[in-house]
């Protein structure tokens, strides 16, 4: 069965609804043999709210889902296309011309690897740049403000230059311990 991955464009914010609707329609119309997985690529993001650090899921590609379909089936490929295309809150397939373009194996592998990597090492909600003003929200220097001197993305840390007793002092902090000013 030559199932291939396609990108389906949906209304942003309705990815889960479309996924459930597709699964129900596939089941109801007895077309499970033409479909494989339906995925919504997500990433884990670390954010701090009310002083508490938490991990939240965020969509990598808002407004898009990945669907594995056999559109090349000579008898029922068009039916599968219509089933997806006529599902509520689906705006269409990504691709040029009348026929949608399937993703290459490399593209699928890259997307799925990105999802796995995001689960293993959650990324911070904010990324900081050298020279940017930040406020320290946690630790012994809480409520101090300073300027970002260095950013270490691998360790998710920043070195902030803070003025203590009239002297500029470097302080190493995690991304979750600082927030942008302004």
Short mmCIF file of C-alpha atoms in Angstrom, two decimals:
data_model
loop_
_atom_site.label_atom_id
_atom_site.label_comp_id
_atom_site.label_asym_id
_atom_site.label_seq_id
_atom_site.Cartn_x
_atom_site.Cartn_y
_atom_site.Cartn_z
CA UNK A 1 0.00 0.00 0.00
CA UNK A 2 1.78 3.18 -1.17
CA UNK A 3 0.82 5.56 1.64
CA UNK A 4 2.46 8.95 1.22
CA UNK A 5 2.52 11.99 3.47
CA UNK A 6 0.63 15.13 2.48
CA UNK A 7 0.29 18.48 4.19
CA UNK A 8 -3.31 19.57 4.74
CA UNK A 9 -4.08 23.23 5.41
CA UNK A 10 -6.69 23.87 8.12
CA UNK A 11 -8.10 26.85 9.94
CA UNK A 12 -5.50 27.86 12.51
CA UNK A 13 -6.47 26.61 15.96
CA UNK A 14 -8.69 23.83 14.59
CA UNK A 15 -5.96 21.24 13.90
CA UNK A 16 -7.20 18.83 16.61
CA UNK A 17 -10.83 19.27 15.50
CA UNK A 18 -9.90 18.50 11.88
CA UNK A 19 -7.85 15.47 12.95
CA UNK A 20 -10.79 14.03 14.91
CA UNK A 21 -13.25 14.82 12.10
CA UNK A 22 -11.02 13.10 9.54
CA UNK A 23 -10.64 10.02 11.75
CA UNK A 24 -14.43 9.80 12.22
CA UNK A 25 -15.17 10.28 8.51
CA UNK A 26 -12.54 7.70 7.48
CA UNK A 27 -14.11 5.19 9.88
CA UNK A 28 -17.72 6.00 8.88
CA UNK A 29 -17.01 5.73 5.14
CA UNK A 30 -14.93 2.56 5.48
CA UNK A 31 -11.82 4.08 3.93
CA UNK A 32 -9.26 3.07 6.57
CA UNK A 33 -7.31 1.12 3.93
CA UNK A 34 -6.52 4.40 2.10
CA UNK A 35 -5.28 6.29 5.17
CA UNK A 36 -2.43 5.91 7.64
CA UNK A 37 -1.41 8.27 10.41
CA UNK A 38 -2.66 11.81 10.96
CA UNK A 39 -0.19 13.97 12.87
CA UNK A 40 -0.03 17.47 14.27
CA UNK A 41 3.67 18.31 14.70
CA UNK A 42 4.24 19.93 18.10
CA UNK A 43 7.15 21.15 20.17
CA UNK A 44 7.59 21.51 23.92
CA UNK A 45 8.27 25.03 25.14
CA UNK A 46 9.35 26.04 28.64
CA UNK A 47 7.60 29.09 30.02
CA UNK A 48 7.40 30.72 33.44
CA UNK A 49 4.03 31.90 34.73
CA UNK A 50 3.50 33.19 38.22
CA UNK A 51 7.04 32.19 39.14
CA UNK A 52 6.41 28.56 38.19
CA UNK A 53 8.29 26.87 35.39
CA UNK A 54 6.17 24.66 33.16
CA UNK A 55 6.36 22.91 29.83
CA UNK A 56 3.61 23.50 27.27
CA UNK A 57 2.94 21.95 23.88
CA UNK A 58 2.91 24.32 20.94
CA UNK A 59 2.23 23.53 17.29
CA UNK A 60 5.29 23.66 15.05
CA UNK A 61 3.17 24.55 12.01
CA UNK A 62 -0.08 26.23 13.10
CA UNK A 63 -2.81 25.68 10.52
CA UNK A 64 -1.27 22.50 9.08
CA UNK A 65 -1.53 18.78 9.75
CA UNK A 66 0.26 15.81 8.17
CA UNK A 67 -1.88 13.04 6.71
CA UNK A 68 -0.73 9.72 5.28
CA UNK A 69 -2.93 8.85 2.27
CA UNK A 70 -2.94 6.60 -0.77
CA UNK A 71 -4.08 9.10 -3.40
CA UNK A 72 -2.60 6.96 -6.18
CA UNK A 73 -5.18 4.19 -5.76
CA UNK A 74 -6.73 3.95 -9.25
CA UNK A 75 -10.27 3.27 -7.99
CA UNK A 76 -10.59 5.16 -4.73
CA UNK A 77 -7.78 7.74 -4.68
CA UNK A 78 -10.15 10.51 -5.78
CA UNK A 79 -12.61 9.51 -3.04
CA UNK A 80 -9.84 9.86 -0.44
CA UNK A 81 -8.92 13.29 -1.84
CA UNK A 82 -12.57 14.41 -1.67
CA UNK A 83 -12.99 13.05 1.87
CA UNK A 84 -10.12 15.24 3.11
CA UNK A 85 -10.96 18.24 0.93
CA UNK A 86 -14.62 18.28 2.03
CA UNK A 87 -13.95 17.97 5.75
CA UNK A 88 -15.09 21.02 7.72
CA UNK A 89 -12.33 23.56 8.46
CA UNK A 90 -9.99 22.12 5.81
CA UNK A 91 -8.95 24.72 3.26
CA UNK A 92 -7.02 22.34 1.02
CA UNK A 93 -3.84 20.45 0.37
CA UNK A 94 -0.42 22.04 0.07
CA UNK A 95 0.91 21.57 -3.43
CA UNK A 96 0.81 23.01 -6.90
CA UNK A 97 -1.80 22.35 -9.54
CA UNK A 98 -4.84 20.14 -9.23
CA UNK A 99 -3.06 17.26 -7.53
CA UNK A 100 -1.43 17.73 -4.11
CA UNK A 101 2.32 17.20 -3.83
CA UNK A 102 3.41 14.45 -1.45
CA UNK A 103 6.29 15.09 0.93
CA UNK A 104 9.58 13.35 0.22
CA UNK A 105 10.84 10.78 2.73
CA UNK A 106 13.61 13.24 3.71
CA UNK A 107 11.10 16.01 4.44
CA UNK A 108 8.97 13.71 6.59
CA UNK A 109 12.04 12.41 8.42
CA UNK A 110 13.21 15.97 9.08
CA UNK A 111 9.79 17.05 10.45
CA UNK A 112 9.40 13.99 12.66
CA UNK A 113 13.01 14.36 13.91
CA UNK A 114 12.24 17.98 14.78
CA UNK A 115 9.25 16.80 16.86
CA UNK A 116 11.34 14.16 18.67
CA UNK A 117 14.17 16.64 19.34
CA UNK A 118 11.66 19.17 20.70
CA UNK A 119 10.26 16.57 23.10
CA UNK A 120 13.74 15.59 24.37
CA UNK A 121 15.01 19.13 24.92
CA UNK A 122 12.26 21.69 25.42
CA UNK A 123 13.18 25.09 24.07
CA UNK A 124 12.60 28.32 25.94
CA UNK A 125 9.66 30.52 25.07
CA UNK A 126 11.92 33.53 24.60
CA UNK A 127 15.31 33.75 22.94
CA UNK A 128 17.58 36.52 24.08
CA UNK A 129 20.12 38.60 22.17
CA UNK A 130 23.34 40.25 23.25
CA UNK A 131 22.78 43.88 24.36
CA UNK A 132 19.11 43.31 25.23
CA UNK A 133 17.70 44.65 28.53
CA UNK A 134 16.25 41.97 30.84
CA UNK A 135 14.74 41.75 34.32
CA UNK A 136 15.79 38.89 36.60
CA UNK A 137 12.68 37.13 37.90
CA UNK A 138 14.15 34.34 40.05
CA UNK A 139 17.10 33.63 42.31
CA UNK A 140 19.20 35.86 44.55
CA UNK A 141 19.19 38.71 42.01
CA UNK A 142 15.40 38.73 41.49
CA UNK A 143 14.03 42.17 40.50
CA UNK A 144 17.44 43.39 39.27
CA UNK A 145 17.69 44.54 35.67
CA UNK A 146 20.70 44.13 33.43
CA UNK A 147 21.99 43.77 29.91
CA UNK A 148 22.54 40.42 28.17
CA UNK A 149 26.27 39.95 27.61
CA UNK A 150 26.28 36.39 26.25
CA UNK A 151 23.73 33.75 25.18
CA UNK A 152 24.37 29.99 25.37
CA UNK A 153 21.58 28.24 23.42
CA UNK A 154 22.92 24.74 24.11
CA UNK A 155 22.69 25.22 27.88
CA UNK A 156 19.72 27.65 27.75
CA UNK A 157 21.61 30.21 29.80
CA UNK A 158 22.43 33.90 29.53
CA UNK A 159 25.18 35.97 31.11
CA UNK A 160 23.66 39.23 32.31
CA UNK A 161 25.70 42.24 33.36
CA UNK A 162 24.08 43.54 36.57
CA UNK A 163 25.17 46.65 38.49
CA UNK A 164 25.81 45.68 42.10
CA UNK A 165 27.29 48.27 44.52
CA UNK A 166 28.12 50.50 41.56
CA UNK A 167 30.05 47.79 39.70
CA UNK A 168 29.00 45.84 36.63
CA UNK A 169 29.00 42.15 37.55
CA UNK A 170 28.33 39.15 35.27
CA UNK A 171 25.58 36.80 36.47
CA UNK A 172 24.88 33.47 34.77
CA UNK A 173 21.17 32.62 34.66
CA UNK A 174 18.83 30.16 32.99
CA UNK A 175 16.46 31.50 30.32
CA UNK A 176 13.58 30.83 32.70
CA UNK A 177 15.06 33.19 35.31
CA UNK A 178 14.91 36.31 33.13
CA UNK A 179 12.37 38.14 31.03
CA UNK A 180 12.63 40.82 28.40
CA UNK A 181 12.04 44.39 29.53
CA UNK A 182 9.43 46.36 27.61
#
